[in-house]
mmCIF file of C-alpha atoms and ligand atoms in Angstrom:
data_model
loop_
_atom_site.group_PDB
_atom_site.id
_atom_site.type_symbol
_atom_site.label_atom_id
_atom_site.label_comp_id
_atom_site.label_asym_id
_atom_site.label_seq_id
_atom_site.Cartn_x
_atom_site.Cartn_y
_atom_site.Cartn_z
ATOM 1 C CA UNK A 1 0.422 -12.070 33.700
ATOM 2 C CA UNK A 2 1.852 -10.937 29.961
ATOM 3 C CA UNK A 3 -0.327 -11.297 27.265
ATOM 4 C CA UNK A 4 1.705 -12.479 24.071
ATOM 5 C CA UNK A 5 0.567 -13.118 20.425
ATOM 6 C CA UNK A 6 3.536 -14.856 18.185
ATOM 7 C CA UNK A 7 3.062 -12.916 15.061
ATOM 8 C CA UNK A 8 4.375 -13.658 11.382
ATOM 9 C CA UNK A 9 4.447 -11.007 9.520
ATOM 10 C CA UNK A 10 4.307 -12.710 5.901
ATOM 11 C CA UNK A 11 5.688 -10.277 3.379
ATOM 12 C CA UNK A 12 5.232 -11.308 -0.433
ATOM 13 C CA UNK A 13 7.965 -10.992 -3.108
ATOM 14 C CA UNK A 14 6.622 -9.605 -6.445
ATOM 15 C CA UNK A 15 2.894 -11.018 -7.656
ATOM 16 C CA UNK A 16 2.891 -10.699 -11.872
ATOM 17 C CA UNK A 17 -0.125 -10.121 -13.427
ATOM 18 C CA UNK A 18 -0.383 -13.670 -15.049
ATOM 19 C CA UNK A 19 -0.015 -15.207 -11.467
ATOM 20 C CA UNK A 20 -3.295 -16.699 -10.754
ATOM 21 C CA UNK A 21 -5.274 -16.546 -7.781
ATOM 22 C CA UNK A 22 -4.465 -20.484 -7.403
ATOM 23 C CA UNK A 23 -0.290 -19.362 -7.047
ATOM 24 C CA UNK A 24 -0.859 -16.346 -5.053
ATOM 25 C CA UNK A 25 -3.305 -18.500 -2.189
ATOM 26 C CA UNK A 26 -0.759 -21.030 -2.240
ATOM 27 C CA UNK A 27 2.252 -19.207 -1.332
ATOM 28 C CA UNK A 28 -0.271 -17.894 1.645
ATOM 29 C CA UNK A 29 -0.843 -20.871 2.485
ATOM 30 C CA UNK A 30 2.836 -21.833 2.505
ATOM 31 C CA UNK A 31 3.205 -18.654 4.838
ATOM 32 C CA UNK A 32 0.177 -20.194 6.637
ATOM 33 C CA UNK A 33 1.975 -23.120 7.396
ATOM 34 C CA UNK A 34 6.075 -22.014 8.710
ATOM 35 C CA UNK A 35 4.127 -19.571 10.599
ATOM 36 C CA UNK A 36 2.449 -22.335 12.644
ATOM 37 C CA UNK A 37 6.051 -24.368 12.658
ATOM 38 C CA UNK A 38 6.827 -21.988 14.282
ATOM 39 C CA UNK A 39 4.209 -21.460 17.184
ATOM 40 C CA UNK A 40 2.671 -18.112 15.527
ATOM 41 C CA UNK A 41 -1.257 -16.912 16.008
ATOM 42 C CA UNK A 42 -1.389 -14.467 13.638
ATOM 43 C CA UNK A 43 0.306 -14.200 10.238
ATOM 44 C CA UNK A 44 -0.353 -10.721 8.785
ATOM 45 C CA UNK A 45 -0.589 -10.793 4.604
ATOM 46 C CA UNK A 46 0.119 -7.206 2.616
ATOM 47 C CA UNK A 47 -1.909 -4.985 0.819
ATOM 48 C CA UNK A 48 -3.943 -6.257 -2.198
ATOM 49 C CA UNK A 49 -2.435 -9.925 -1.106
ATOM 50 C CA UNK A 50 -4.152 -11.691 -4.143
ATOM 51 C CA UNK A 51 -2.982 -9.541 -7.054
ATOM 52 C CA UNK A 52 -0.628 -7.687 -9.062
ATOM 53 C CA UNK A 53 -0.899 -3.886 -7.878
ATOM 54 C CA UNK A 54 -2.645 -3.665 -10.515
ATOM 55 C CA UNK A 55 -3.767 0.481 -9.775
ATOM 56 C CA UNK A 56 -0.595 0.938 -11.852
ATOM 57 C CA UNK A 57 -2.695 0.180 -14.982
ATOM 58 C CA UNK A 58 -5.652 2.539 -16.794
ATOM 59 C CA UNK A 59 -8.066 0.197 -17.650
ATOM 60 C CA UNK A 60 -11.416 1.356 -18.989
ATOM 61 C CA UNK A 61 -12.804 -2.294 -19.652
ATOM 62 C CA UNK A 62 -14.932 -3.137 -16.719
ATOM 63 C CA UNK A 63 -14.868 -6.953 -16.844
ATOM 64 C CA UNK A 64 -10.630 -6.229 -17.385
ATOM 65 C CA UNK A 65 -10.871 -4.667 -13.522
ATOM 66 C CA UNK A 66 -13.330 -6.496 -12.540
ATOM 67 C CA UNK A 67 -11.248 -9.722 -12.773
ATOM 68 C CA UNK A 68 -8.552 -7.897 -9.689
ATOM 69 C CA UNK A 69 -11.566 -8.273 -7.028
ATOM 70 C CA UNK A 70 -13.266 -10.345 -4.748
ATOM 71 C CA UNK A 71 -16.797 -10.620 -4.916
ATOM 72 C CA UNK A 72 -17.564 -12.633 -1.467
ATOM 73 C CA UNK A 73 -14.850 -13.474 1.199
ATOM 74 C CA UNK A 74 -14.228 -16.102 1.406
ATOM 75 C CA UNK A 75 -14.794 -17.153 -2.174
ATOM 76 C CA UNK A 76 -13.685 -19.971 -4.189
ATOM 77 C CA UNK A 77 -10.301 -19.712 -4.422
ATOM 78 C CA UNK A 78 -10.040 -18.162 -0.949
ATOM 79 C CA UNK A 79 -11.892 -20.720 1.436
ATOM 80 C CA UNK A 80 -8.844 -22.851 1.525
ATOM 81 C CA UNK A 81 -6.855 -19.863 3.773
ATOM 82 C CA UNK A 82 -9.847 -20.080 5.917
ATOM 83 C CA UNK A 83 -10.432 -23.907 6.421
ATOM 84 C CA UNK A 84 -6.556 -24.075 6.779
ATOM 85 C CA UNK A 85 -6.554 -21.234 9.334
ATOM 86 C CA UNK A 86 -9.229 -23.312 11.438
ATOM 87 C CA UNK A 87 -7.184 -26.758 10.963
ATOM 88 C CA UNK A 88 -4.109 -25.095 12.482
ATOM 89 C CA UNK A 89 -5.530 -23.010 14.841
ATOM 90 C CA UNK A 90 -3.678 -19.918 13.369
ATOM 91 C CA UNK A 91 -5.713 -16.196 12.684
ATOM 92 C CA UNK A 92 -4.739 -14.137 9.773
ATOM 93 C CA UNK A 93 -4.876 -10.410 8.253
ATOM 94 C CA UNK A 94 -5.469 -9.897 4.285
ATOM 95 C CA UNK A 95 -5.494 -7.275 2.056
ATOM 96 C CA UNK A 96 -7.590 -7.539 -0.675
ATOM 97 C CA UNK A 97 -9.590 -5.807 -3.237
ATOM 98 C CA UNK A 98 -13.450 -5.928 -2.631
ATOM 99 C CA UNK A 99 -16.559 -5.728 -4.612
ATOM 100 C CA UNK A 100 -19.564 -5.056 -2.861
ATOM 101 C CA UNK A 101 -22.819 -4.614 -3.696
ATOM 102 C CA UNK A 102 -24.817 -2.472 -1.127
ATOM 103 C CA UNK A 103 -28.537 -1.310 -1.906
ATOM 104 C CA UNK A 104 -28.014 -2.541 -5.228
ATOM 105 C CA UNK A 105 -25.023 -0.663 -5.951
ATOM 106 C CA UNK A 106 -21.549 -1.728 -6.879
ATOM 107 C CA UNK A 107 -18.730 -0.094 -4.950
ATOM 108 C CA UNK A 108 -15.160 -0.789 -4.482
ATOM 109 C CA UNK A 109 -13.329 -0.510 -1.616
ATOM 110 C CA UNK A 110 -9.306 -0.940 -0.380
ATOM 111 C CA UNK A 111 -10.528 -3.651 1.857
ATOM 112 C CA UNK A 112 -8.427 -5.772 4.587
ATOM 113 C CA UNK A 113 -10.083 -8.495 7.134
ATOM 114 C CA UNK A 114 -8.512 -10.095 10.510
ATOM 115 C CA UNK A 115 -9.608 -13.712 10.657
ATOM 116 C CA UNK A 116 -9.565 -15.238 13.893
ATOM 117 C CA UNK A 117 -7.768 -18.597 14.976
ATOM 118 C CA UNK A 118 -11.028 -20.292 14.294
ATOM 119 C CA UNK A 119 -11.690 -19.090 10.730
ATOM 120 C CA UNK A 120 -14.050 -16.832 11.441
ATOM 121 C CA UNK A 121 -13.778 -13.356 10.745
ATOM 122 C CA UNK A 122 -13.637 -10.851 13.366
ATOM 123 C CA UNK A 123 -13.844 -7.729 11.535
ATOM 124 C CA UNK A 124 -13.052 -5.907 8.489
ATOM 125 C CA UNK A 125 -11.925 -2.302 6.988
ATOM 126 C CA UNK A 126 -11.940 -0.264 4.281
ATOM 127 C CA UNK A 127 -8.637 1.922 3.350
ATOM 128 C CA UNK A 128 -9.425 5.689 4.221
ATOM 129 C CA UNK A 129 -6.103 7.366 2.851
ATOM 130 C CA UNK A 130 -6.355 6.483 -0.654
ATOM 131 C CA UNK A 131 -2.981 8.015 -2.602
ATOM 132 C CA UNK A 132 -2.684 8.696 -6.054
ATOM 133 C CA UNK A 133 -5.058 10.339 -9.097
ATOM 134 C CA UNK A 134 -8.565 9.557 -10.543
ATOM 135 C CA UNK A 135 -7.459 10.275 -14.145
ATOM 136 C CA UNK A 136 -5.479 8.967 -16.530
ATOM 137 C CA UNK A 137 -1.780 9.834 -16.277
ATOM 138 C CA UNK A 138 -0.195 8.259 -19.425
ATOM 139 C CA UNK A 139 3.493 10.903 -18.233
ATOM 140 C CA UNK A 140 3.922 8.019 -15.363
ATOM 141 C CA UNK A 141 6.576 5.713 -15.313
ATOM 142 C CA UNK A 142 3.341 3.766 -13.798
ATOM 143 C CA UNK A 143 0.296 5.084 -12.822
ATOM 144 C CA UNK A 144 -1.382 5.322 -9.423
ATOM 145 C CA UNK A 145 -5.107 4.763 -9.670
ATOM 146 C CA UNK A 146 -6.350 3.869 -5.942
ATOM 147 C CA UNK A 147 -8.419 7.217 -6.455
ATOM 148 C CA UNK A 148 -10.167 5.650 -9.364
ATOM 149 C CA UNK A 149 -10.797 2.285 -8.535
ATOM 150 C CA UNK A 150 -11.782 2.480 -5.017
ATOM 151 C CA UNK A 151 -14.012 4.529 -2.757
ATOM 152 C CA UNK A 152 -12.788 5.531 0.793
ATOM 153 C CA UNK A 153 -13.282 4.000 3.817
ATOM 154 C CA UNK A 154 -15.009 5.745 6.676
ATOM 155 C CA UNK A 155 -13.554 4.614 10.138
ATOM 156 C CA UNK A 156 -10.751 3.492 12.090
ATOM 157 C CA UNK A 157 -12.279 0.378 14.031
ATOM 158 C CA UNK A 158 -10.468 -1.697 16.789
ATOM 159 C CA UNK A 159 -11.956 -5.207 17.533
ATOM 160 C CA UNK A 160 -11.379 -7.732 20.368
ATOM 161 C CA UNK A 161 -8.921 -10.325 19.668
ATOM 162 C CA UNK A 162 -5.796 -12.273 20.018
ATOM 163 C CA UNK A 163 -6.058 -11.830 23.830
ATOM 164 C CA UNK A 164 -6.125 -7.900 22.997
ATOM 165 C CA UNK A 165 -7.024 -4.806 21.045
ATOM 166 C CA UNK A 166 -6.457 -5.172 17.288
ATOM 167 C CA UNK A 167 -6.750 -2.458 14.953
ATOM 168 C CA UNK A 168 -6.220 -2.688 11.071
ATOM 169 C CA UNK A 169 -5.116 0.180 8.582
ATOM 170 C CA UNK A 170 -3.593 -0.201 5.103
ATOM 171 C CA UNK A 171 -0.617 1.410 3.084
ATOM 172 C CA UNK A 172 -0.817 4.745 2.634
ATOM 173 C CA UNK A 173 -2.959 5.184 5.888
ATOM 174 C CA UNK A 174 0.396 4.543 7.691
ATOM 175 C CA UNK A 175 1.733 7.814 6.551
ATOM 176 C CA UNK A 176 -1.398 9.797 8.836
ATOM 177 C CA UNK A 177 -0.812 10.406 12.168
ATOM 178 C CA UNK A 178 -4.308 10.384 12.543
ATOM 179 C CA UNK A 179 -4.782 6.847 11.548
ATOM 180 C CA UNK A 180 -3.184 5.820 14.505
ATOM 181 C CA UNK A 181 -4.475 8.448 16.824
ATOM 182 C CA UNK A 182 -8.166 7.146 16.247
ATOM 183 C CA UNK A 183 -7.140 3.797 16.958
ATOM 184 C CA UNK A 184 -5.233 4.807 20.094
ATOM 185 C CA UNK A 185 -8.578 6.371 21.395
ATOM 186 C CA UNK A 186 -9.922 2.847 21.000
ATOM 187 C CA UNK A 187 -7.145 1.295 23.160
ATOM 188 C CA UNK A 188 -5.358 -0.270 20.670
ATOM 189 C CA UNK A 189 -3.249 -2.470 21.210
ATOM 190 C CA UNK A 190 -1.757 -3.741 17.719
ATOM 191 C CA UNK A 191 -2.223 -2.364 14.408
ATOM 192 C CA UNK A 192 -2.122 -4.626 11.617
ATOM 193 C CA UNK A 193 -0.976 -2.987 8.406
ATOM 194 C CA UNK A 194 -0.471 -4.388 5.098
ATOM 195 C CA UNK A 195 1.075 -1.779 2.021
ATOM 196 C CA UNK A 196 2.446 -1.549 -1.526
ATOM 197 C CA UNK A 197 4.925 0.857 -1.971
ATOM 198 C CA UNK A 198 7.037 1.393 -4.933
ATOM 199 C CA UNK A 199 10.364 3.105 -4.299
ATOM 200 C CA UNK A 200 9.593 5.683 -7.102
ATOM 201 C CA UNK A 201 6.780 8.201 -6.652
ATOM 202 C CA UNK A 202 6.656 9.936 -10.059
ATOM 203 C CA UNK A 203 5.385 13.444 -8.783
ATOM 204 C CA UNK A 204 8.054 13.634 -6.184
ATOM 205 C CA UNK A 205 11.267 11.680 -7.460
ATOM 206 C CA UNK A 206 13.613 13.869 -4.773
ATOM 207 C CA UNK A 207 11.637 11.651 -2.015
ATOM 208 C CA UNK A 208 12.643 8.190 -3.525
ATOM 209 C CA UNK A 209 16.387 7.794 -1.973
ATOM 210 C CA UNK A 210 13.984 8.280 1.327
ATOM 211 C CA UNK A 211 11.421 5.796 1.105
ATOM 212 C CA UNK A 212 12.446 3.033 3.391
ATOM 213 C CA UNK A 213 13.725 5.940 6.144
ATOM 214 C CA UNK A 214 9.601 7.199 5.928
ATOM 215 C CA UNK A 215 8.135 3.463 5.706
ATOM 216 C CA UNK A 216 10.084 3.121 9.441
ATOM 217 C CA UNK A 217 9.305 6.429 10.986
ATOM 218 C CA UNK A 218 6.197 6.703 10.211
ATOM 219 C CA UNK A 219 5.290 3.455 11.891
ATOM 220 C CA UNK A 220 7.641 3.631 14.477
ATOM 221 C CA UNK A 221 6.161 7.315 15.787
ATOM 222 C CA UNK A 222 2.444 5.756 15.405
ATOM 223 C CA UNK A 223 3.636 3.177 17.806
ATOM 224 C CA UNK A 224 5.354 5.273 20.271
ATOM 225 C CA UNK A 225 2.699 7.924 20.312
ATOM 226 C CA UNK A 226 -0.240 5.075 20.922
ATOM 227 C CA UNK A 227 1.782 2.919 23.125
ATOM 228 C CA UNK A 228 0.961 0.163 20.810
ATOM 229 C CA UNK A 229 2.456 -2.575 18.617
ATOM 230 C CA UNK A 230 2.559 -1.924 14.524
ATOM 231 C CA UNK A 231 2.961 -5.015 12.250
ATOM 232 C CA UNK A 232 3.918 -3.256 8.508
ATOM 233 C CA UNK A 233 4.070 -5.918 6.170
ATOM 234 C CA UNK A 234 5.027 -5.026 2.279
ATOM 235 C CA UNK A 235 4.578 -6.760 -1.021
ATOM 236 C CA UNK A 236 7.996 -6.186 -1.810
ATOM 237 C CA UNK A 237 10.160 -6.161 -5.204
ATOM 238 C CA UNK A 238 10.120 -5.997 -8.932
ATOM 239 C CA UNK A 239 6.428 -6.382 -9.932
ATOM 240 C CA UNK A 240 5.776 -5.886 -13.596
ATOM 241 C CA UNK A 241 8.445 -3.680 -13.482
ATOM 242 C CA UNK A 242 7.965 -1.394 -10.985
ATOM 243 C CA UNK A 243 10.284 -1.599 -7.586
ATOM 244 C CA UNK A 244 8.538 -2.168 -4.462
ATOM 245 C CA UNK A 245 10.184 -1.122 -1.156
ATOM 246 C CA UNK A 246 9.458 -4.208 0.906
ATOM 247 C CA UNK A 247 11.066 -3.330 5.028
ATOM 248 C CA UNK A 248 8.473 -5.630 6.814
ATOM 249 C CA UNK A 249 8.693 -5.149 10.448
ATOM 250 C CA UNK A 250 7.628 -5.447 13.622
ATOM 251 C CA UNK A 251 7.351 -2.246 15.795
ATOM 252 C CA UNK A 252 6.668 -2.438 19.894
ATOM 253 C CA UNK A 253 5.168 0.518 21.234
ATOM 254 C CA UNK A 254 8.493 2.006 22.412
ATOM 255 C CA UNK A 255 8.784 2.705 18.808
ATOM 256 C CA UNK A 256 11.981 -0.152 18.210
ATOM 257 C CA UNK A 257 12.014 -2.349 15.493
ATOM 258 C CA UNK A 258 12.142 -6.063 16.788
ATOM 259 C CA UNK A 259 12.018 -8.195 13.942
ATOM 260 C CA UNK A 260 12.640 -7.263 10.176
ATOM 261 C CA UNK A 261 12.594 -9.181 6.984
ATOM 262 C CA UNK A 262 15.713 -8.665 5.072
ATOM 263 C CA UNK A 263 14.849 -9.635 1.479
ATOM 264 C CA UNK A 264 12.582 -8.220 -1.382
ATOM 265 C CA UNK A 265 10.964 -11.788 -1.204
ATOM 266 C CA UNK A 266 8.650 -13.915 0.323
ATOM 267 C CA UNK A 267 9.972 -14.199 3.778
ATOM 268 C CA UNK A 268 8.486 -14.290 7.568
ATOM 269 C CA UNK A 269 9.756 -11.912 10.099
ATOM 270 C CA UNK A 270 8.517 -13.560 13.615
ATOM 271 C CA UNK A 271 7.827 -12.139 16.859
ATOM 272 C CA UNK A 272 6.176 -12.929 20.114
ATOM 273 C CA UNK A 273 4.344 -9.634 21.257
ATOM 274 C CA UNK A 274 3.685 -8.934 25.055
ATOM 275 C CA UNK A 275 0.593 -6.465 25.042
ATOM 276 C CA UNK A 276 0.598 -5.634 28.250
ATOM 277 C CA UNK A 277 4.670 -3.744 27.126
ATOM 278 C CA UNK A 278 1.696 -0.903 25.958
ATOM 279 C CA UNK A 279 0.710 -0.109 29.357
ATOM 280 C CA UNK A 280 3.957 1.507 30.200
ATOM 281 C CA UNK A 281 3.354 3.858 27.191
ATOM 282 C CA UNK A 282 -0.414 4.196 27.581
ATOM 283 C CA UNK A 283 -0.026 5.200 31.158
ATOM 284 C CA UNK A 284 2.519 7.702 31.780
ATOM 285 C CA UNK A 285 4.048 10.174 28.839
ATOM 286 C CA UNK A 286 0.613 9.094 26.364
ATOM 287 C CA UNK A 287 -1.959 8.830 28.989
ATOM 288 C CA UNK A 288 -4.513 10.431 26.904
ATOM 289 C CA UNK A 289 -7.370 11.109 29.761
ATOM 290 C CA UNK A 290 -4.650 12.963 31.543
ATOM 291 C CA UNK A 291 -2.599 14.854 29.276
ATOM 292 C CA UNK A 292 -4.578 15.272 25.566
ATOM 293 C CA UNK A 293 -6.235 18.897 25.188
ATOM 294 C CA UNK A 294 -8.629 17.603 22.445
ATOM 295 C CA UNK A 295 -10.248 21.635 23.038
ATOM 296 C CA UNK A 296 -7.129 22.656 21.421
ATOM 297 C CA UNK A 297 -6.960 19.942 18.085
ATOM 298 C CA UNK A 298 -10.691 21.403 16.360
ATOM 299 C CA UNK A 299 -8.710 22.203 13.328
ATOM 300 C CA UNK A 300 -7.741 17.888 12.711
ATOM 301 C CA UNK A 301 -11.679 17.201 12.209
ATOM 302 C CA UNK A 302 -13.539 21.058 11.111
ATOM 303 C CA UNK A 303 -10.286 21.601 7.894
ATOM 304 C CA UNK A 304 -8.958 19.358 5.534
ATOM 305 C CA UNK A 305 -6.262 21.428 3.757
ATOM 306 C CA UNK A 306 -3.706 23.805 4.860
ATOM 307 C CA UNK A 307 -5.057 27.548 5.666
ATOM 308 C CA UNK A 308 -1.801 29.745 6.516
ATOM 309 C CA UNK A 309 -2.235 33.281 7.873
ATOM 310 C CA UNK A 310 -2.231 36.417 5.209
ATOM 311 C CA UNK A 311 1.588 37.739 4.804
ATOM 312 C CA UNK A 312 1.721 40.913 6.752
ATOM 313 C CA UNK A 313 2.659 43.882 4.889
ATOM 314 C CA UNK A 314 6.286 45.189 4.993
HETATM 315 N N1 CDT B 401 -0.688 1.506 -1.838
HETATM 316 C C1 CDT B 401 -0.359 2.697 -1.321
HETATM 317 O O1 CDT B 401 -1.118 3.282 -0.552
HETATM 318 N N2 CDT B 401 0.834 3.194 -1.703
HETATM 319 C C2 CDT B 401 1.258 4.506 -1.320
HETATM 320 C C3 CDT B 401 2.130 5.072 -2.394
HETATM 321 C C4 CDT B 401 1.921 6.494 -2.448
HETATM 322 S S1 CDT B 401 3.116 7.274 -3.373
HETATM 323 C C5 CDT B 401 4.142 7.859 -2.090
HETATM 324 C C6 CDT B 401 2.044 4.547 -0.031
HETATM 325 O O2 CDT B 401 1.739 5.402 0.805
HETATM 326 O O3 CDT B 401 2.987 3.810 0.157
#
């Protein structure tokens, strides 16, 4: 018997920074809704779903960044995505920028939760790859402050749900092969992935024309390699003047793209995933019991950085 989830994966056009909360949850909820028209379980939301991108800006005024994050989940302006989920009977993914406060501390994390079809959520993670700088970097076209503002995550979870294994990982994680390798170990069976991605990266400009052609294959190889489904969803176009990538999509695990949004707006690219298509994958070329030599990979968890050999003398 196939196991199928209908997913929407709901990217966002461009969020400005005077959008409020109030106009970003109701185009959500607008997602929310044509996703359930149309028979879906699961609509999956971008990175940062509730804001501008607003690591782009130095900000040194606390209460100024404060204002980007959410303090409790669901919160005021949020409870209506959850309430609405329940009503419909529909599960979501968000990205979103968290405040915590744990032993009496404030941190900051990269945060994204998966919110079952009864409101509820069923788990949540914290963004491990962060990209970009700590300090100020006035030379940007825009800056990239995700090293600043948040603190890393520290696993790659996988949670029971949807009829399978769901597993959740966010932006620049997508670009790790490891990412998906620790979430293969787990069995899973979808990975949910939200991301913000501007088509210029100011310390590597000869990379730009590429940027769609890397969104794709890096998501399409973490699918093959895992034998498991990838749902990449952008926030896509011109947002306070910076150019966003957008290239939603929906990956199976033989690595094919099966549905695609085509615009740089808010759009829903739709499409009913059979779980069980991983098996194939999981059990013959990526069986891992049977043909990983984990004795031979020390170097992925005991180095971070590159260590070539010495040159040998001519
Ligand atoms: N949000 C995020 O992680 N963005 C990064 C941009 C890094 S610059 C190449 C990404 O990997 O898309």
């Amino acid at each position: 018997m196939s196991r199928f989830v209908h997913v929407a994966a709901a990217q966002l056009g461009p969020i400005q920074r005077s959008d409020s909360r109030r106009d970003v949850v109701a185009r959500l909820l607008a997602h929310l809704h044509h996703a359930h028209e149309m028979g879906c379980h699961l609509v999956v939301f971008p990175e940062l779903a509730l804001t501008t991108f607003f690591p782009r800006w130095y900000m040194e005024d606390p209460e100024e960044l404060n204002a980007f994050y959410e303090r409790e989940m669901p919160g005021p302006e949020t409870r209506i995505l959850f309430d609405t989920a329940a009503r419909l009977g529909i599960g979501f993914y968000l990205g979103y920028a968290e405040l915590a406060v744990e032993q009496g501390v404030e941190r900051r994390y990269n945060t994204a939760i998966l919110v079952g079809r009864d409101g509820k959520i069923v788990g949540k993670y914290r963004k491990v790859h962060l990209p970009g700088h700590d300090q100020h970097e006035p030379w940007r076209a825009f800056q990239h402050l995700e090293k600043r503002y948040f603190e890393p995550g520290d696993d790659f979870g996988v949670w029971q749900a949807f009829g399978g294994v769901m597993g959740m990982a966010l932006c620049n994680d997508r670009r790790w092969s490891e990412t998906y390798r620790v979430m293969g170990l787990q069995g899973a069976e979808m990975i949910l992935l939200g991301y913000n991605t501007p088509v210029h990266n100011p310390p590597a400009p000869e990379h730009d024309d590429l940027s769609m052609f890397h969104n794709h294959l890096v998501m399409q190889a973490g699918a093959y390699q895992n034998g498991t489904w990838v749902v990449g969803v952008a926030k896509a176009g011109k947002e306070e003047g910076c150019e966003m990538i957008g290239g939603t999509s929906i990956i199976a695990p033989s690595g094919e793209i099966v549905a695609a949004c085509s615009t740089k707006g808010d759009e829903l690219a739709i499409a009913r995933c059979d779980l069980d298509l991983c098996q194939s994958y999981k059990s013959t070329t990526f069986n891992f019991d049977r043909h990983r030599r984990p004795e031979a990979y020390g170097r992925i968890t005991s180095q971070r950085g590159a260590t070539p050999p010495q040159p040998v003398a001519a």
